[in-house]
Coordinates of C-alpha atoms and ligand atoms in Angstrom, one line a residue:
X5 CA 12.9 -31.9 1.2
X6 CA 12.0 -35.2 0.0
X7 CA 11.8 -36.2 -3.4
X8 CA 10.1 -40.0 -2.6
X9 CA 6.6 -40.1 -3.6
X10 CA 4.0 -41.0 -0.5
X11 CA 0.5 -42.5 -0.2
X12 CA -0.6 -39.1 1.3
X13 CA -3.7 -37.8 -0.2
X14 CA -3.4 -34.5 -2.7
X15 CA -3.2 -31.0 -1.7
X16 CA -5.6 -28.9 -4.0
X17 CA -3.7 -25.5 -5.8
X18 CA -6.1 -23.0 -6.9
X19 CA -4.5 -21.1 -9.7
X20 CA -1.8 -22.0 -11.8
X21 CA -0.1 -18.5 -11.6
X22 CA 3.4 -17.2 -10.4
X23 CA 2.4 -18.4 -7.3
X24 CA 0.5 -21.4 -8.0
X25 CA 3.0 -23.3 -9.8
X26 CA 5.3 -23.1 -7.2
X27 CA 3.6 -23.9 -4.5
X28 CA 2.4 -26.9 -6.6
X29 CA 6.0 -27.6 -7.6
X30 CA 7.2 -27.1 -4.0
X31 CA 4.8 -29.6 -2.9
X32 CA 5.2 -32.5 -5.5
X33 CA 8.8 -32.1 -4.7
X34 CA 7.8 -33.0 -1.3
X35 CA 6.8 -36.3 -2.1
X36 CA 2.9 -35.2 -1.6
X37 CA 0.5 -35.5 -4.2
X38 CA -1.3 -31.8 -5.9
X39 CA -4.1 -31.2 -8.2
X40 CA -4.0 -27.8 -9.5
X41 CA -6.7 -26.2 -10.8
X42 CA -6.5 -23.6 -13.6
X43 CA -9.3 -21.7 -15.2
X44 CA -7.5 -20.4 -18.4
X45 CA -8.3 -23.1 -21.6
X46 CA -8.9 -23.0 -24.6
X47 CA -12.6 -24.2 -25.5
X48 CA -14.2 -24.6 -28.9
X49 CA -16.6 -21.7 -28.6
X50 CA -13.0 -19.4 -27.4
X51 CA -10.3 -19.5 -25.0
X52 CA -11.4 -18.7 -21.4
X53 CA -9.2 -15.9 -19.9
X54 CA -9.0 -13.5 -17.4
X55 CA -9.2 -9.3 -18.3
X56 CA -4.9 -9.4 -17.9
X57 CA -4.0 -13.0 -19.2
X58 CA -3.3 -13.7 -22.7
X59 CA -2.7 -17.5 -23.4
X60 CA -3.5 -20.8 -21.2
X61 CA 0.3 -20.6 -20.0
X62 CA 1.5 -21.7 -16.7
X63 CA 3.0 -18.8 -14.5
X64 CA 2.3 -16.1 -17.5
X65 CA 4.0 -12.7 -16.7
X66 CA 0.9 -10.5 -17.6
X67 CA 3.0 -7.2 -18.2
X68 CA 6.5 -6.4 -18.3
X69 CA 9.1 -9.4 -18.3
X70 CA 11.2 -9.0 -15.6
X71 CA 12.0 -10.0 -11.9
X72 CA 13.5 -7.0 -11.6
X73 CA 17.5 -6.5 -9.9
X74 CA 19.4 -10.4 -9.7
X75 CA 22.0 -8.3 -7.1
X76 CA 21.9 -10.4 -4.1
X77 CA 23.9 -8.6 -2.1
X78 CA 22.6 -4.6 -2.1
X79 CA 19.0 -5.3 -3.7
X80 CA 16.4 -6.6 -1.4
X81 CA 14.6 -8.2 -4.7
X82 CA 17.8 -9.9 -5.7
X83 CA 18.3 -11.1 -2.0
X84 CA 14.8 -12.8 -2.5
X85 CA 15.9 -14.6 -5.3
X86 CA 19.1 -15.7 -4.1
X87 CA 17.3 -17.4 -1.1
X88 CA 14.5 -19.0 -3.4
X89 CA 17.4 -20.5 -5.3
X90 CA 18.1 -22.0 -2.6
X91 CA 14.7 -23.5 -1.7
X92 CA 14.8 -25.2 -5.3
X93 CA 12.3 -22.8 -6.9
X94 CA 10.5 -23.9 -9.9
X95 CA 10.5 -20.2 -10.8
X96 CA 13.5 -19.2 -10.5
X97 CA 15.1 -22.0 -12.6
X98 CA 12.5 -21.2 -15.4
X99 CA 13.8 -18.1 -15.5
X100 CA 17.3 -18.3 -14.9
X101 CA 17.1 -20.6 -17.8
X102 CA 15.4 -18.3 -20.4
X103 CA 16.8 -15.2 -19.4
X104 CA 17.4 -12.6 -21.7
X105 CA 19.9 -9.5 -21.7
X106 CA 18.9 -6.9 -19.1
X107 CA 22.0 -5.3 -17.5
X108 CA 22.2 -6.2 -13.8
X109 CA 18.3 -7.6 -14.0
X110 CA 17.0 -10.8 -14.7
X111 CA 14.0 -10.6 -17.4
X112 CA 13.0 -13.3 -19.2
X113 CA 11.3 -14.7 -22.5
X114 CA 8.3 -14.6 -21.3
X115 CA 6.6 -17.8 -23.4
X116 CA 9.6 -19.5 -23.1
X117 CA 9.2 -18.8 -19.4
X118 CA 5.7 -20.2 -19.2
X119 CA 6.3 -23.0 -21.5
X120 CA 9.4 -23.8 -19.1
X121 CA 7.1 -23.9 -16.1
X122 CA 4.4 -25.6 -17.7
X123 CA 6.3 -28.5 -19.2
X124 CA 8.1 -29.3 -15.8
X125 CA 4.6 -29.0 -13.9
X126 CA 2.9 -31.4 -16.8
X127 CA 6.1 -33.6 -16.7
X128 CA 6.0 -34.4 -12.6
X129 CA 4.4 -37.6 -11.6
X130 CA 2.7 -36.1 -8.8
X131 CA 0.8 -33.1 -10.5
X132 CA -2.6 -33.3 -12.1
X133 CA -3.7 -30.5 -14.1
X134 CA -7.6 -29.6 -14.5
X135 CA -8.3 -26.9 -16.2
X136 CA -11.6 -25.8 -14.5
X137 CA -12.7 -22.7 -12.7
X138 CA -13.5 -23.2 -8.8
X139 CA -16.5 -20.7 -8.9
X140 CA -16.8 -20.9 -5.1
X141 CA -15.1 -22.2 -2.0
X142 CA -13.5 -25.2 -2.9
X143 CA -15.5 -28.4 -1.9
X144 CA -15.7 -29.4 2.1
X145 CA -13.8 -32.7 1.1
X146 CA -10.5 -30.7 0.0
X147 CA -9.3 -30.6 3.2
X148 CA -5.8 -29.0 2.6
X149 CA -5.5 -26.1 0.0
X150 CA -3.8 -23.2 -1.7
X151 CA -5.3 -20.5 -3.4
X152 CA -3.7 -18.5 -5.1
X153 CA -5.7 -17.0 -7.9
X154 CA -4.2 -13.5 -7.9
X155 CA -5.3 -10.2 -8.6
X156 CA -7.6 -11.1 -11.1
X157 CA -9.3 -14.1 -9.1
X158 CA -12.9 -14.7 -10.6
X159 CA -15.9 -12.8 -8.9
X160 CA -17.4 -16.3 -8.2
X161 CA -14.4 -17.1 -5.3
X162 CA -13.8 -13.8 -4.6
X163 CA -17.3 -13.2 -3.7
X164 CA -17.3 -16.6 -1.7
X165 CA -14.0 -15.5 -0.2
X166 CA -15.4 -12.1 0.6
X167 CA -18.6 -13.4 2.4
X168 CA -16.7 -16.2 4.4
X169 CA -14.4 -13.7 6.1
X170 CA -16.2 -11.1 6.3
X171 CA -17.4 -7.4 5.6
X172 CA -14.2 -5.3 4.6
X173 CA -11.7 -8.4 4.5
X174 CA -11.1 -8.4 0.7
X175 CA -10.3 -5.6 -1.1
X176 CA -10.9 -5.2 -5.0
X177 CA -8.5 -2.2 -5.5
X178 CA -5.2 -1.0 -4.1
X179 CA -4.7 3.0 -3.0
X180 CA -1.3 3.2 -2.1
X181 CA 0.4 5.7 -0.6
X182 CA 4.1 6.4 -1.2
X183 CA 6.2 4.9 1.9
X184 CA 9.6 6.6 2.6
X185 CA 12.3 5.0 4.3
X186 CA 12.8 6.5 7.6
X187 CA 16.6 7.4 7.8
X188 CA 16.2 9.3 4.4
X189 CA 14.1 12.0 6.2
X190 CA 15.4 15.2 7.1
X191 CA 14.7 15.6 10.6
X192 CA 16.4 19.1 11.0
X193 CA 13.5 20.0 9.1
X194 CA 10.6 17.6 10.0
X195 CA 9.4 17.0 13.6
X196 CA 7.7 14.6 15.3
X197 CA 4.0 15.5 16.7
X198 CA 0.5 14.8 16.6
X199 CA -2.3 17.2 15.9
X200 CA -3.0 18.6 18.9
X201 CA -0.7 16.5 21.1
X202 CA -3.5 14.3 20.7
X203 CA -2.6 11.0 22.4
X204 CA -2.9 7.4 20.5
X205 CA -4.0 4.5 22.2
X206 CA -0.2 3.5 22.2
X207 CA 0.0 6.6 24.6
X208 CA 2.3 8.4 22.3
X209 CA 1.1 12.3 21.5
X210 CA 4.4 12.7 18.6
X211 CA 3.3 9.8 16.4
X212 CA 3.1 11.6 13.1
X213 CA 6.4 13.0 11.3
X214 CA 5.1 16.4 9.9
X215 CA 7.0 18.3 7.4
X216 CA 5.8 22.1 6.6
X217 CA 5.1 24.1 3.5
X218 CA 5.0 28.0 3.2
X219 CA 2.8 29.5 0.8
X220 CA 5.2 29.3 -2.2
X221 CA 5.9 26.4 -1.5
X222 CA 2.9 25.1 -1.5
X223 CA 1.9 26.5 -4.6
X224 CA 4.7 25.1 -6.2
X225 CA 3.6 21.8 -4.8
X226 CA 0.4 22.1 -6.4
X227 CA 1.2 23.0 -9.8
X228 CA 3.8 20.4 -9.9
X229 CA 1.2 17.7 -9.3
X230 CA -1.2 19.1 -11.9
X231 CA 1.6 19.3 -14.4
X232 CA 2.9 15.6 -13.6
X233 CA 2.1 13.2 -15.7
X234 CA -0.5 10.2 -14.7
X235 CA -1.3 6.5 -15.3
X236 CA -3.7 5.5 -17.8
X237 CA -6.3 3.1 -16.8
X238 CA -7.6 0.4 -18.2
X239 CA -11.4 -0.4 -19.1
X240 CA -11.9 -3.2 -17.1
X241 CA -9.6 -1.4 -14.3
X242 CA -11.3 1.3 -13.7
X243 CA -11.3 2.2 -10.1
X244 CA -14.6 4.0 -8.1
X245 CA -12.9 6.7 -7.0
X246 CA -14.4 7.0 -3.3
X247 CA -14.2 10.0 -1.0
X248 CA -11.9 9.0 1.7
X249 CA -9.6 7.7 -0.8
X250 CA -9.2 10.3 -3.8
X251 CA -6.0 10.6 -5.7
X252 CA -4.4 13.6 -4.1
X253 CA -4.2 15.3 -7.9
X254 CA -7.5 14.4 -8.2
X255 CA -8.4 16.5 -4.9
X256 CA -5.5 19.5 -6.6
X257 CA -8.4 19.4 -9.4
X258 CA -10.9 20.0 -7.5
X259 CA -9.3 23.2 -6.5
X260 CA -6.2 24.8 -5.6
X261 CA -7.1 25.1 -1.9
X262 CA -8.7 21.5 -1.2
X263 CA -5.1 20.0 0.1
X264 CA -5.0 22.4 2.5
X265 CA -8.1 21.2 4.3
X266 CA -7.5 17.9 3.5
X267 CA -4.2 15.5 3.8
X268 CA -2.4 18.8 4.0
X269 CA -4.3 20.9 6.7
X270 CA -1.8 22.6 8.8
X271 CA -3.9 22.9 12.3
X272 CA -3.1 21.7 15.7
X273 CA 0.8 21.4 14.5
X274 CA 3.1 23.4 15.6
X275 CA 6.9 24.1 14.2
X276 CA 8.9 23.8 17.1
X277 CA 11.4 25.4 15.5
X278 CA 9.8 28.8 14.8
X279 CA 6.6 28.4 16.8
X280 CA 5.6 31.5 15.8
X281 CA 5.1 30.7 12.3
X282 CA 2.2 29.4 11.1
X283 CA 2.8 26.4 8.3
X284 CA 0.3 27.3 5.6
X285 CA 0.1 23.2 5.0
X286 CA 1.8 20.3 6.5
X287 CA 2.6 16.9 4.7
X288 CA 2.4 14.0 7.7
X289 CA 3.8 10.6 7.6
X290 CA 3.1 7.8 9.5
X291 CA 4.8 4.6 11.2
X292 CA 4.0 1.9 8.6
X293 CA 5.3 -1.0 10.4
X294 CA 6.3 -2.7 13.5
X295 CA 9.9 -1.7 13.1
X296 CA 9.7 1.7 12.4
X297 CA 11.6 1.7 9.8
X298 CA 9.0 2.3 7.4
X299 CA 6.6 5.7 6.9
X300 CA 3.7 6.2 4.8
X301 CA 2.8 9.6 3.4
X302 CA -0.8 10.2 5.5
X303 CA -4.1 10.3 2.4
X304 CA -1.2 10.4 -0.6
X305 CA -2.9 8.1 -2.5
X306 CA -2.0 9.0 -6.3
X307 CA -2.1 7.6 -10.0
X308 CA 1.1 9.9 -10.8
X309 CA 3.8 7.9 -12.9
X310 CA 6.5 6.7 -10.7
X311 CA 9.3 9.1 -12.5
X312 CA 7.4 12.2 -11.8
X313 CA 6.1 11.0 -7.9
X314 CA 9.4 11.0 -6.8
X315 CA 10.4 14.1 -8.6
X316 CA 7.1 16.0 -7.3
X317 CA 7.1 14.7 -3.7
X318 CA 11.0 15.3 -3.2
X319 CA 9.7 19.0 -3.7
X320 CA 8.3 18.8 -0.1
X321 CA 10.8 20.1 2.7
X322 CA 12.5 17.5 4.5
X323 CA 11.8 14.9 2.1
X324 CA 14.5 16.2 -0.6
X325 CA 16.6 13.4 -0.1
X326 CA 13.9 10.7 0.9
X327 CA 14.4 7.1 -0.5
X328 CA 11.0 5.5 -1.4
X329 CA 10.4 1.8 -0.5
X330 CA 7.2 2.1 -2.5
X331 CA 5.3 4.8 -4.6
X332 CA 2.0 5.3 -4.7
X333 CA -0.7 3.5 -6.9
X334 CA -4.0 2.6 -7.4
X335 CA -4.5 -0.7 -9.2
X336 CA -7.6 -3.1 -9.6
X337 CA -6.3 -6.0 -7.7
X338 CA -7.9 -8.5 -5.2
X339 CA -6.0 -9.4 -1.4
X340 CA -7.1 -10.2 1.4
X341 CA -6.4 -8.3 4.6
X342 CA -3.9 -11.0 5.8
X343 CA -2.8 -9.8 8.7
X344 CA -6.5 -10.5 10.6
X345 CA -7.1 -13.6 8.3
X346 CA -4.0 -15.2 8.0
X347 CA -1.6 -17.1 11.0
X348 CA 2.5 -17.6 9.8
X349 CA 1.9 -20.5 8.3
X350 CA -0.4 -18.7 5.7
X351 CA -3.4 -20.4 7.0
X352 CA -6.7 -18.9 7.5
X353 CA -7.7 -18.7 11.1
X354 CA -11.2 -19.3 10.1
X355 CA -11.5 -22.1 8.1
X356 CA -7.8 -23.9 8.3
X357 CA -8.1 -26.1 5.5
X358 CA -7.3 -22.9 3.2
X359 CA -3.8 -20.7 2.9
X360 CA -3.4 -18.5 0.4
X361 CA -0.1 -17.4 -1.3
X362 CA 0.3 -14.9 -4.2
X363 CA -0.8 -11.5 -4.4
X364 CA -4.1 -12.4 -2.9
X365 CA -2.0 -12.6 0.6
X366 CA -1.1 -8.4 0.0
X367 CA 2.2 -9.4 -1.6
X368 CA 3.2 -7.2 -4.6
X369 CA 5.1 -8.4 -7.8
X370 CA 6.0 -11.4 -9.6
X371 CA 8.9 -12.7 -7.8
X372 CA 7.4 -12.1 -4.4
X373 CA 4.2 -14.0 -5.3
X374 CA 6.0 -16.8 -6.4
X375 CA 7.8 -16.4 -2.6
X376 CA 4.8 -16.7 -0.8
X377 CA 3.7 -19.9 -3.1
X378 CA 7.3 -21.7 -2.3
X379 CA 6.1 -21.0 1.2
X380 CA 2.7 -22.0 1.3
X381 CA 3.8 -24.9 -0.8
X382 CA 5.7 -26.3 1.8
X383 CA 3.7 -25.4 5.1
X384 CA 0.9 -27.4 3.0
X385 CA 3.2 -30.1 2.1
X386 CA 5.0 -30.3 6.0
X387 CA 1.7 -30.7 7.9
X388 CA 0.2 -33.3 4.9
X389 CA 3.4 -35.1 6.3
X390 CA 2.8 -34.4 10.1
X391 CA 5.4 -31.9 10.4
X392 CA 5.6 -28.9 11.8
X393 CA 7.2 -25.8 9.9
X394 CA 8.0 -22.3 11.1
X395 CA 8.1 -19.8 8.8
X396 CA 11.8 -18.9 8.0
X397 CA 13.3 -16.2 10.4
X398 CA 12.2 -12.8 9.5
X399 CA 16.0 -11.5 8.9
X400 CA 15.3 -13.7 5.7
X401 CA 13.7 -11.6 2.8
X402 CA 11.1 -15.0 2.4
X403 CA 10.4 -14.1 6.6
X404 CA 10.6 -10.3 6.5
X405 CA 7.5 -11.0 3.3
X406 CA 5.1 -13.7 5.8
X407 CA 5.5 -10.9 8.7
X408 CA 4.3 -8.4 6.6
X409 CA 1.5 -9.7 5.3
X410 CA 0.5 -11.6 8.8
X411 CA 1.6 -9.0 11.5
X412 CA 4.7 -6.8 10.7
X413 CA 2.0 -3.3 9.8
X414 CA 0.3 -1.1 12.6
X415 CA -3.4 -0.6 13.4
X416 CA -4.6 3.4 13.1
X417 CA -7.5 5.0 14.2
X418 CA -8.5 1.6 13.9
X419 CA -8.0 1.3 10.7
X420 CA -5.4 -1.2 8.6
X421 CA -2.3 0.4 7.3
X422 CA -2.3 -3.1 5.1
X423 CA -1.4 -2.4 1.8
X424 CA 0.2 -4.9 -0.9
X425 CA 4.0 -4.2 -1.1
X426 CA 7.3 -5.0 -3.2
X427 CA 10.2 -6.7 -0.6
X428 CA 12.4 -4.0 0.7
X429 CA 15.0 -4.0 3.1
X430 CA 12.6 -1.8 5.6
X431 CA 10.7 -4.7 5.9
X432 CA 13.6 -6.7 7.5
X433 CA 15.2 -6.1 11.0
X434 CA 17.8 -3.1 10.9
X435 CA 21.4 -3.1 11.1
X436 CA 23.7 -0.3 12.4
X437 CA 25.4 0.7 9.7
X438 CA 28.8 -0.5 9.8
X439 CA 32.0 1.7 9.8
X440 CA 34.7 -0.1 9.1
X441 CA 35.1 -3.0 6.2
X442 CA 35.9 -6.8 6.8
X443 CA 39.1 -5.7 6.6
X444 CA 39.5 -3.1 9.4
X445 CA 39.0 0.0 6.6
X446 CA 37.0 2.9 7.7
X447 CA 34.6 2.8 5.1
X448 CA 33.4 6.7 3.4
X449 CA 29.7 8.2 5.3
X450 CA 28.1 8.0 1.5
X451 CA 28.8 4.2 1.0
X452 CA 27.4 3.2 4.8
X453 CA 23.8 3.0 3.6
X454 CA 24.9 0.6 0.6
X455 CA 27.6 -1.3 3.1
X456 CA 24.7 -2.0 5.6
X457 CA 22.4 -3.8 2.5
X458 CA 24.9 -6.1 2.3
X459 CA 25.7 -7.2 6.0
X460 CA 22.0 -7.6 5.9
X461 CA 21.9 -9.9 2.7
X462 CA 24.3 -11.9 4.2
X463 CA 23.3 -12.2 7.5
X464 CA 19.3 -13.6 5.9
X465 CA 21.9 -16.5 3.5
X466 CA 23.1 -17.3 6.5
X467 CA 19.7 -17.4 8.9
X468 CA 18.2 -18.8 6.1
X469 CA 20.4 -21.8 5.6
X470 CA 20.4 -22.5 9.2
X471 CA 16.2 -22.6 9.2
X472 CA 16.7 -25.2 6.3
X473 CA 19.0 -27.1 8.2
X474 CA 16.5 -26.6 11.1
X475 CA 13.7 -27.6 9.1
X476 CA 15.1 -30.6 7.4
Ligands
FAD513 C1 -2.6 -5.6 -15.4 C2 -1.5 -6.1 -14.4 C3 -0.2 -5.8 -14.7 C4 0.8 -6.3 -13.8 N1 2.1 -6.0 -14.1 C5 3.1 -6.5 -13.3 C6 4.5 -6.3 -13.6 O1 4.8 -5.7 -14.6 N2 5.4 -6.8 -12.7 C7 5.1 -7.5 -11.6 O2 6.0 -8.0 -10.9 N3 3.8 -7.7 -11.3 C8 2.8 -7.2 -12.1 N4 1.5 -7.4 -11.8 C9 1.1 -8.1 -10.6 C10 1.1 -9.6 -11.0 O3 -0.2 -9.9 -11.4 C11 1.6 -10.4 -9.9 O4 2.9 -10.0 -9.6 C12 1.6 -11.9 -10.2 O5 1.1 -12.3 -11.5 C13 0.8 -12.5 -9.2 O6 1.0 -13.8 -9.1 P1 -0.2 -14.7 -8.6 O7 0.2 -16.1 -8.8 O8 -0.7 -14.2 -7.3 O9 -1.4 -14.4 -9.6 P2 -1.5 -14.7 -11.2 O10 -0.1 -14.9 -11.8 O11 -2.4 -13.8 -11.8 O12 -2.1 -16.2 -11.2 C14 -3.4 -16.4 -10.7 C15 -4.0 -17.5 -11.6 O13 -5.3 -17.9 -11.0 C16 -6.2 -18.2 -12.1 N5 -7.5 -18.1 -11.5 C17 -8.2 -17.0 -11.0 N6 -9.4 -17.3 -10.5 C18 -9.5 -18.7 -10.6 C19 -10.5 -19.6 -10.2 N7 -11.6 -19.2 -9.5 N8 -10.3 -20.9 -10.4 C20 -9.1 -21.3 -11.0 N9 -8.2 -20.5 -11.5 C21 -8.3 -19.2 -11.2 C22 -5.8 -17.2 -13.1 O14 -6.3 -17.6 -14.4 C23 -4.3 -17.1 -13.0 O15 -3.7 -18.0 -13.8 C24 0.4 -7.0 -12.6 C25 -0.9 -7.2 -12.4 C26 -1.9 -6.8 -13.2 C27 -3.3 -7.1 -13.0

């Protein structure tokens, strides 16, 4: 990109988070003025903060301080950063340059972090800090703009951001189900059906994964997830539990028997392999994404700690050996439902003069965040400079994270399965698993899985350096 400063009017940032100040950064470095706009200050009656934040910072981690694995080449995470590196990402120098000791993860000092970004963001010619609030949609004149206020966004734009998109568009909490990687299933158990060979719109009558339960098992099950141990909340996170969406060991509380005439009612399924058996409750899964690489446990919504959800769940038959690409939560948070509002470039179909980046877009995490900001950054710089930019291929970790939040999940009963996620490699077109090394050597059944990360990191370095040569 560009370094050379132009006459071009600025791009407004909203939010001067993970996300913010890159997609600031990304565009200053563009040559196109920003003005971001922060509401966290310190005022002589008391700083002004949100319920998570602690200082006036730039980019503050609000919890734990680190970006998690820095392994490019079997951790979909570190794959993420190893392409952001390339893409000149404020955040990712900040933190490669106040990293502390973490084993094979990059964490950081987290003020020295923040005072990193916020020196290099105060420093460039071509930002402007104000620190005000932007209690509403931003003014009509703005006419090119990020936001990216987070999960924490003030009521005052989230409710303007709810009412211009619409009933049901923005969502104020997360209830996440657990999503399993497909290959990790154990289809010698599991089968394939749905209840009562009912037929989806897709015309497929085996779109569920079901895996069975006898009785012992299933009371097993049930005093596992009473015994396991759960997440505290917050005040100020409190989430209204709701009746479609209870915590499954909420429902176990409620009694013993709930499960199995809820999530886990075993009617209309049939065990092809013993037909005559009646399952006394059935666990069902369902395509996440377009792939179909990806499958969410059906109504498993849960506030168990991660340790114990993949102990407890693992419990279920077929699932022994299943590999999560996300366990289950329930957060306050606040994101859009991207893939109705949101074209590739991050830009709202409705009212074009706004993209959003951050976890706002249904991203999860810090790194990923930042991601979507280096991309919204420069889609905002690139068409403030007349250019056109395509999103980077979705081999890429960076292309694999704008499909999923613009188009990469499925439609159910029509209902969303849009929920904010961590990068994994599910979210990025398979490989076959290879066989044989670079040099010719068969390489051992157990290592495949880990052999095929790696042809896949290295074939998004590669797609991704073409799509910077492409978009230079
Ligand atoms: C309690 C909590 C704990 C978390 N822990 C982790 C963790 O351990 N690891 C992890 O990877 N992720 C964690 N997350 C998720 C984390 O928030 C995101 O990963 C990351 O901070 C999101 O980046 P962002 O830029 O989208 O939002 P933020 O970093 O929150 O930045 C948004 C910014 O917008 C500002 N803002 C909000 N509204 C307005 C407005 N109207 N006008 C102007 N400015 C505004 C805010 O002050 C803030 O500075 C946590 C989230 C929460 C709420």
């Amino acid at each position: 990109m560009s370094t050379s400063p132009t006459s071009a009017s600025p791009i407004h940032v909203i939010g001067g988070g993970l996300a913010g100040s890159e997609a600031a950064w990304q565009i200053a470095q563009a040559g196109v003025p920003v003005v971001l706009h922060e509401m966290r200050r310190h005022e002589p009656s008391g700083p002004v903060l949100t319920d998570a934040h602690q200082t006036d910072g730039l980019a503050e981690m609000v919890c734990s301080n680190s970006f998690r694995s820095d392994d490019w080449q079997f951790n979909a995470v570190g794959l993420l950063h190893a392409e952001m590196r390339k893409l000149d990402s404020l955040i990712m120098s900040a933190a490669d340059q106040h990293q502390v000791p973490a084993g094979g993860a990059l964490a950081v000092d987290r003020d020295g972090f923040s005072a990193e970004v916020t020196r290099r963001i105060q420093a460039h010619p071509l930002i402007t800090i104000v620190r005000e609030e932007i209690a509403g949609l931003p003014p009509a004149e703005w006419d090119n703009v990020v936001v990216a206020t987070g999960p924490l966004t003030s009521p005052a734009l989230a409710d303007a951001i709810l009412e211009l998109s619409g009933e049901g568009q923005l969502s104020f909490f997360d209830a996440i189900a657990p999503i399993i990687h497909v290959e990790s299933i154990d289809m010698d158990v599991a089968w394939r059906q749905s209840r009562y060979d009912k037929e989806g719109p897709g015309g497929d009558a085996a779109a569920y994964i079901n895996c069975p339960m006898n009785k012992d098992q299933y009371e097993a099950f049930i005093d596992a997830l009473l015994d396991g141990p759960k997440a505290e909340f917050k005040d100020w996170e409190h989430v209204p539990y709701f009746d479609g969406c209870l915590p499954i060991e909420v429902m176990a509380e409620r009694g013993r028997e709930t499960l199995r005439h809820g999530p886990m009612k075993p009617v209309g399924l049939t065990n092809p392999r013993d037909p005559t058996v009646k399952s006394y409750a059935i666990v069902q899964l369902r395509q996440d994404n377009a792939l179909g690489t990806l499958w969410n446990m059906v109504g498993f919504q849960t506030k168990l700690k991660h340790g114990a959800q993949a102990e407890v769940f693992r419990m279920i038959p077929g699932l022994e050996n299943a590999q999560f690409a996300r366990l289950g939560g329930l957060h306050r948070n606040t994101f859009i439902n991207s893939p109705r509002l949101l074209d590739r470039s991050l830009r709202m179909r409705l009212a074009p003069r706004l993209r959003f980046a951050g976890q706002m877009t249904g991203v999860e995490g810090y790194v990923e965040s930042a991601a979507t900001g280096l991309l919204a950054g420069r889609f905002a710089a690139a068409e403030r400079l007349g250019r056109t930019l395509d999103a980077p291929p979705p081999t890429t970790a960076l292309g694999a994270l704008v499909d999923h939040v613009t188009g990469g999940h499925l439609e159910a009963e029509g209902k969303t399965t849009f929920q904010p996620m961590n990068i994994n490699y599910g979210l990025l077109p398979p490989l076959e698993a290879p066989k044989v090394d670079e040099e010719g050597k068969k390489i051992p059944l157990k290592e495949r899985g880990r052999a095929k990360k790696r042809l896949m990191s290295v074939r998004a370095l590669k797609d991704l350096d073409a799509w910077t040569a492409g978009a230079a």
